[in-house]
PDB file of C-alpha atoms in Angstrom:
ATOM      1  CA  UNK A   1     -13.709  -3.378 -19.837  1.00  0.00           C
ATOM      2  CA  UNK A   2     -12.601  -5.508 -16.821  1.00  0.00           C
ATOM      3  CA  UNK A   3     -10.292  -4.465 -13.733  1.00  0.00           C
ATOM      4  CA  UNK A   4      -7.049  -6.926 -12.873  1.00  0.00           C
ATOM      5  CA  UNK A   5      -4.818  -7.125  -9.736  1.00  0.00           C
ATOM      6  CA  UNK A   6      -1.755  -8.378 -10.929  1.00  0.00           C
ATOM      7  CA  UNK A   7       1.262  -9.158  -8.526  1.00  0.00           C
ATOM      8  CA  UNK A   8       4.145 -10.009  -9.063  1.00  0.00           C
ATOM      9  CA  UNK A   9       6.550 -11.495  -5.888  1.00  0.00           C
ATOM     10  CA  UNK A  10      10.427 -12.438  -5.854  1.00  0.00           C
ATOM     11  CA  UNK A  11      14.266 -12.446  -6.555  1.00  0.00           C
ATOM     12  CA  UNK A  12      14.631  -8.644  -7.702  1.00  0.00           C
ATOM     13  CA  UNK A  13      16.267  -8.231 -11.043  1.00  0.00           C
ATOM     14  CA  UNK A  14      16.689  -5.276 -13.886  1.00  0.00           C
ATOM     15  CA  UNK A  15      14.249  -5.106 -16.393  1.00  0.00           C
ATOM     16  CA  UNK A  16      10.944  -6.846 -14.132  1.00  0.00           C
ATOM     17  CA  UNK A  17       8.850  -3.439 -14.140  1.00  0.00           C
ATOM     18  CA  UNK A  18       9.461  -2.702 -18.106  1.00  0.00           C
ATOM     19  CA  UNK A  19       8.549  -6.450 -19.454  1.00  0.00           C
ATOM     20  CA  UNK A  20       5.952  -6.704 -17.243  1.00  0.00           C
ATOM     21  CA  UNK A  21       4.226  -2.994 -18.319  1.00  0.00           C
ATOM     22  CA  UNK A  22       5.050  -3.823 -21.880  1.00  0.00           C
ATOM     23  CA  UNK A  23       3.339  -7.367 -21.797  1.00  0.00           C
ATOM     24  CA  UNK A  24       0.271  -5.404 -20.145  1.00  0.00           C
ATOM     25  CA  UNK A  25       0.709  -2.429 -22.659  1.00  0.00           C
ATOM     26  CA  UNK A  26       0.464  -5.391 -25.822  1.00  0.00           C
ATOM     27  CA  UNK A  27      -2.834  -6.238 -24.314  1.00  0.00           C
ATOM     28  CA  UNK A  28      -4.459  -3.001 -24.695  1.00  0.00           C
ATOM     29  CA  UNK A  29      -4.334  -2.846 -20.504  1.00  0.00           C
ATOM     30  CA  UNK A  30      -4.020   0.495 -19.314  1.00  0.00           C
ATOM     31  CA  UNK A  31      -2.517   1.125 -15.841  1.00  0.00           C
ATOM     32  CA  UNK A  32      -4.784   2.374 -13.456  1.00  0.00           C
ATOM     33  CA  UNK A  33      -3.094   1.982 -10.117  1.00  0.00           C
ATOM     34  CA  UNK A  34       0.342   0.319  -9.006  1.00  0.00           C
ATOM     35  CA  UNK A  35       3.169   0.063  -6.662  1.00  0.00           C
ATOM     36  CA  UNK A  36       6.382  -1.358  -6.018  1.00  0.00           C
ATOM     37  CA  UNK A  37       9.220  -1.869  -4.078  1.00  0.00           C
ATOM     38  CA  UNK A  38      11.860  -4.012  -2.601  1.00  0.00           C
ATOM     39  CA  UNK A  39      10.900  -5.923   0.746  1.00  0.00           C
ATOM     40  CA  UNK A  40      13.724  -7.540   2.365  1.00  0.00           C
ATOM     41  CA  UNK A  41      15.476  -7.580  -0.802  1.00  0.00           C
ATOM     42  CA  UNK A  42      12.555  -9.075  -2.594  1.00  0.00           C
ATOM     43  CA  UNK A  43      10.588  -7.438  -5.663  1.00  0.00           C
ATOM     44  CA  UNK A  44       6.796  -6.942  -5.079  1.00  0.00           C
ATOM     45  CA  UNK A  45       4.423  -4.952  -7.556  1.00  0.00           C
ATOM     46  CA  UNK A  46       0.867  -4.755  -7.632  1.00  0.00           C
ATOM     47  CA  UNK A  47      -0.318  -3.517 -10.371  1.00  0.00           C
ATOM     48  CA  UNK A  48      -4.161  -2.629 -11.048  1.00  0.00           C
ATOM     49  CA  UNK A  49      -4.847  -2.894 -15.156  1.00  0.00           C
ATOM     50  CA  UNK A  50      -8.480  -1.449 -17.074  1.00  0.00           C
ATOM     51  CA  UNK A  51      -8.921  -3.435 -20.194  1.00  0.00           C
ATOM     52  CA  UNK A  52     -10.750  -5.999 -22.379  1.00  0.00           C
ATOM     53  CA  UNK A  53      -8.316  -8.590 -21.874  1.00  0.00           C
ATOM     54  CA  UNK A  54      -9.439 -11.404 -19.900  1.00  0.00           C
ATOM     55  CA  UNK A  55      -7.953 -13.364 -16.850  1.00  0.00           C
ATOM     56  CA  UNK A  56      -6.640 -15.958 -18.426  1.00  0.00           C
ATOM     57  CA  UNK A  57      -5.085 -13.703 -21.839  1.00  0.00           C
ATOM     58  CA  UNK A  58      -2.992 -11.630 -19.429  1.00  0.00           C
ATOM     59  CA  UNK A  59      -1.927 -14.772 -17.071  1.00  0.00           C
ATOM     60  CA  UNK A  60      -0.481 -16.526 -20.367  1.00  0.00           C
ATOM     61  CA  UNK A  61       1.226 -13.248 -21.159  1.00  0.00           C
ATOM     62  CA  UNK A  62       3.072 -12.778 -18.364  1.00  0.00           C
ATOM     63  CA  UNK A  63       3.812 -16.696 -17.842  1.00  0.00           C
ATOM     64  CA  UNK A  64       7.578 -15.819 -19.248  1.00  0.00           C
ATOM     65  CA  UNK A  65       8.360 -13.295 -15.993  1.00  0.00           C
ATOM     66  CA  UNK A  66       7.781 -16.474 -13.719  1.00  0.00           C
ATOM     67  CA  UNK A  67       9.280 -18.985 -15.862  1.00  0.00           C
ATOM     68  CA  UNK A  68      12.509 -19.160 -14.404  1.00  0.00           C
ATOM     69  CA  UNK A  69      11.108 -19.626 -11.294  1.00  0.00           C
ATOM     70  CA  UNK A  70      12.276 -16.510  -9.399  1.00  0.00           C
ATOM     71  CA  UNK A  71       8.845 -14.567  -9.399  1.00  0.00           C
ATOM     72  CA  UNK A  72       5.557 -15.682  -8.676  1.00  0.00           C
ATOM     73  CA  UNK A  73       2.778 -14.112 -10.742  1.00  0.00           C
ATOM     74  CA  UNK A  74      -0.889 -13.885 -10.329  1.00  0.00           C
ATOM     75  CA  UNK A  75      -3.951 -11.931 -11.981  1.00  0.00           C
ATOM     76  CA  UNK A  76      -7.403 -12.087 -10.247  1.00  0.00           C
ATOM     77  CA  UNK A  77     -10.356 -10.240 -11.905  1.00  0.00           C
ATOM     78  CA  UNK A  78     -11.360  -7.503  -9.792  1.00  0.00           C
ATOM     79  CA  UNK A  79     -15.062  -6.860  -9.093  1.00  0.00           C
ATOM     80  CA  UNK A  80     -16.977  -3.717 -10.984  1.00  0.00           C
ATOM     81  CA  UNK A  81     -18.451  -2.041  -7.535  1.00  0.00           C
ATOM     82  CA  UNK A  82     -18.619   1.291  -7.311  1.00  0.00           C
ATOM     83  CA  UNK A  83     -17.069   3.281  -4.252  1.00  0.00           C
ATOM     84  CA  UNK A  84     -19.006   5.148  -2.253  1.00  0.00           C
ATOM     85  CA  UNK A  85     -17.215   8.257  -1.644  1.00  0.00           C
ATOM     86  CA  UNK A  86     -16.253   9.286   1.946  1.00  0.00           C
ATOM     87  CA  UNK A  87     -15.925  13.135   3.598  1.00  0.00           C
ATOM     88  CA  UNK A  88     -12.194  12.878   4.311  1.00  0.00           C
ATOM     89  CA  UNK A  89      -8.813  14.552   5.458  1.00  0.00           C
ATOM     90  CA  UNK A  90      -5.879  13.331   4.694  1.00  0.00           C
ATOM     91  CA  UNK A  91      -2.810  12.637   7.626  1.00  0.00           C
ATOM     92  CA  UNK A  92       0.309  11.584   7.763  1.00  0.00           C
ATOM     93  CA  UNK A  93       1.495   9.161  10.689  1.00  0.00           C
ATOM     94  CA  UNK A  94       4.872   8.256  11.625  1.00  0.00           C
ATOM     95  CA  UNK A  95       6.127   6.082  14.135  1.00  0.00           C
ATOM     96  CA  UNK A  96       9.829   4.993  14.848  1.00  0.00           C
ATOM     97  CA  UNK A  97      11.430   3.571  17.701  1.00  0.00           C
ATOM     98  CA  UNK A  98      12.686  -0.292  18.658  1.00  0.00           C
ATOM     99  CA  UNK A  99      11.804  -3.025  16.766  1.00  0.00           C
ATOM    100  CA  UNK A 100       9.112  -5.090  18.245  1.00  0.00           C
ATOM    101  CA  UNK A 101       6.273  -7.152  17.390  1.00  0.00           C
ATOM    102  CA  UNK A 102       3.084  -5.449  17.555  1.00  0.00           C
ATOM    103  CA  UNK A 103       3.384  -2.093  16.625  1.00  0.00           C
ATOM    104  CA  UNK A 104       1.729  -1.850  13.485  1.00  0.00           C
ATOM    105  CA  UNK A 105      -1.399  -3.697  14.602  1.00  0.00           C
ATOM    106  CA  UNK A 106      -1.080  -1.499  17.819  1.00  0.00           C
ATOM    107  CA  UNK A 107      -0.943   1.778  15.969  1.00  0.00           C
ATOM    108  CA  UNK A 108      -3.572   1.261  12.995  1.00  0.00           C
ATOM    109  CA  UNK A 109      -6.050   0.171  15.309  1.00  0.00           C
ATOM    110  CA  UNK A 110      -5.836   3.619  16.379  1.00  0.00           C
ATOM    111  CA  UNK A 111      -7.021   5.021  12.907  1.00  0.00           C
ATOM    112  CA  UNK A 112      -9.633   2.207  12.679  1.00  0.00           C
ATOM    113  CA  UNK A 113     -11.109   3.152  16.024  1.00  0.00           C
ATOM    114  CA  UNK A 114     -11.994   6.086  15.101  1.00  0.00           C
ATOM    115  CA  UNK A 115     -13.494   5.318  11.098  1.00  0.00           C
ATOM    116  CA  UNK A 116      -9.849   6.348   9.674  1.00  0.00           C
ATOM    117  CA  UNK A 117      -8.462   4.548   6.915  1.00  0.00           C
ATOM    118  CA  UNK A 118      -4.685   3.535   5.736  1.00  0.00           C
ATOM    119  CA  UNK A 119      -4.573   4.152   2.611  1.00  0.00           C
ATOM    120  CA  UNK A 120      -0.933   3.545   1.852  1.00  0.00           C
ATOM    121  CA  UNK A 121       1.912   2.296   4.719  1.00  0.00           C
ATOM    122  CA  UNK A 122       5.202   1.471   4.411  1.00  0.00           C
ATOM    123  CA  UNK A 123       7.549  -0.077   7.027  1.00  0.00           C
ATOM    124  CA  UNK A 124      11.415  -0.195   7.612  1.00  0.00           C
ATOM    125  CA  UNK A 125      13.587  -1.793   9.630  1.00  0.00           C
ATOM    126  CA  UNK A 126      17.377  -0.389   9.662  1.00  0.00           C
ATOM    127  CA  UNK A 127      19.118  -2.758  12.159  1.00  0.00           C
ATOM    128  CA  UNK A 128      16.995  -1.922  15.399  1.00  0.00           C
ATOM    129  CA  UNK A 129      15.536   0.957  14.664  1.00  0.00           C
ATOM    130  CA  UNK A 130      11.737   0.648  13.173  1.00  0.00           C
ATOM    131  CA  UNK A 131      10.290   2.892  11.340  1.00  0.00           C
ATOM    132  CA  UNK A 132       6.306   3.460   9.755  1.00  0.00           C
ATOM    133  CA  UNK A 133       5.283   5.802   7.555  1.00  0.00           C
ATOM    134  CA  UNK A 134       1.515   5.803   6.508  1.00  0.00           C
ATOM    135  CA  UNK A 135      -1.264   7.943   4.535  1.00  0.00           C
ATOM    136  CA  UNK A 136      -4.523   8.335   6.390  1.00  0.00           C
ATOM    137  CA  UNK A 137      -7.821   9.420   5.682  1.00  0.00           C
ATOM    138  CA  UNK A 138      -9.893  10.419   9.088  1.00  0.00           C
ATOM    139  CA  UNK A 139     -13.632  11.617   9.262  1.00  0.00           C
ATOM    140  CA  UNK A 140     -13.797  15.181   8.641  1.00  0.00           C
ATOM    141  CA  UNK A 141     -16.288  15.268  12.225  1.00  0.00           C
ATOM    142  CA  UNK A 142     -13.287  13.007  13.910  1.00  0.00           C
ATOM    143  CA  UNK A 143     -11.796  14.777  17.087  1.00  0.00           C
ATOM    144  CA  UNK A 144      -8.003  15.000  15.883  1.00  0.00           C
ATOM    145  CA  UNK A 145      -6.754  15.576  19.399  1.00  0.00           C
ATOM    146  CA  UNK A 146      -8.178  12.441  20.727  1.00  0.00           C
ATOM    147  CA  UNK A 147      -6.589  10.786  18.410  1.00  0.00           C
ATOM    148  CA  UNK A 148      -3.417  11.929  18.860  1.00  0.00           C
ATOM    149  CA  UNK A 149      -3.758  10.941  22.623  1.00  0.00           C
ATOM    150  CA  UNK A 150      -4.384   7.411  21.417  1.00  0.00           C
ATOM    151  CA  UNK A 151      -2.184   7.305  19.272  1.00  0.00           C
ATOM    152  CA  UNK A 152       0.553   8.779  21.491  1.00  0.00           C
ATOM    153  CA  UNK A 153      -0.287   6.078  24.475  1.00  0.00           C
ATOM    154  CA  UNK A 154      -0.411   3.270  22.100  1.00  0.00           C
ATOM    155  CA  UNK A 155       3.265   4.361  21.120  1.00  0.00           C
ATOM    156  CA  UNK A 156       4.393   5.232  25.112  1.00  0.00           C
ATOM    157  CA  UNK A 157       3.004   1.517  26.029  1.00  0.00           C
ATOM    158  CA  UNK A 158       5.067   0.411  23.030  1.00  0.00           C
ATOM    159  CA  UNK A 159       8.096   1.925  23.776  1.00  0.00           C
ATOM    160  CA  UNK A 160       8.360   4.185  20.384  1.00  0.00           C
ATOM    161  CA  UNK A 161       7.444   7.586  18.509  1.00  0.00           C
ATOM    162  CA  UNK A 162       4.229   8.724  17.070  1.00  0.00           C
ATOM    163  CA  UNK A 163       3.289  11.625  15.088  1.00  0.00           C
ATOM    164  CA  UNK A 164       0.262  12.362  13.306  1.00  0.00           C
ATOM    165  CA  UNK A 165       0.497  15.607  10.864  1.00  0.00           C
ATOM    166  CA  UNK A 166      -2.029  16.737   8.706  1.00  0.00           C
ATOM    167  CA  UNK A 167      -1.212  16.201   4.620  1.00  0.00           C
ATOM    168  CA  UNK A 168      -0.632  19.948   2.866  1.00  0.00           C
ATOM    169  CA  UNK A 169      -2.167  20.200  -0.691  1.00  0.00           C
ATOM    170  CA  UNK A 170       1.076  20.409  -2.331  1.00  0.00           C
ATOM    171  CA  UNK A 171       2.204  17.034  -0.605  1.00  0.00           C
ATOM    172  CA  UNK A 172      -0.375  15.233  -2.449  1.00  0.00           C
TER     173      UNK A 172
END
């Protein structure tokens, strides 16, 4: 059994998720991991598929979503390492404000300063008004008010919001 990134990038139409799934389902693939969403209009999925299929199989299969040229597809073999597993506490940080550049690099530096990981972020932009959402994981030994004082003069220098909330059980 093998693990495959697939992505697939482009024009948004009805109908991409179930052919895809259902070309991935005919190959025995099992779904392991995925999301999806429109970016600026634009479809992108990443899917992550267990299965005895091979790189190659599953690229032919889904050859048909890119034929018409409006999605890109691509599979890439994933390595079999094993993940070491981390002590952990999950966060939720939000930042909104002005659009400028910077402010995601800016504000995630924060986390990684401190051993914290991203472990799912999503952006917005509603006319000038920016807006991050994103899942952390810090150290369980991290000191979560220093953080927060980073993180909050990171965000003053930047000219925007930041808020860093801890992740209740039933959120997850």
């Amino acid at each position: 059994m093998t693990l495959h990134a697939i992505t697939v990038l482009g024009h948004d139409r009805p109908g991409i998720i179930a052919q895809s799934t259902a070309i991935l389902g005919s190959l025995g693939l099992n779904l392991e991991d995925s999301t999806m969403t429109l970016l600026r209009g634009r479809f992108a999925m990443v899917l992550i598929s267990e299965g005895a299929a091979d790189t190659a199989s599953i690229e032919a299969a889904l050859a048909p979503l890119g034929s018409s040229g409006d999605l890109t597809v691509t599979v890439r073999e994933l390595p079999d390492d094993q993940q070491t597993e981390r002590r952990t506490t999950p966060w939720v940080l939000t930042v909104h404000g002005g659009d400028r550049p910077g402010i995601v690099s800016s504000v995630v530096a924060q986390v990684a300063a401190v051993g914290g990981n991203i472990t799912d972020l999503t952006t917005r932009l509603s006319g000038e008004l920016y807006l991050l959402v994103a899942e952390v994981d810090l150290p369980v030994d991290v000191d979560v008010d220093a953080v927060r004082a980073a993180l909050n003069a990171t965000a003053d220098r930047l000219g925007v919001g930041a808020t860093l909330s801890p992740v209740e059980a039933d959120e997850l």
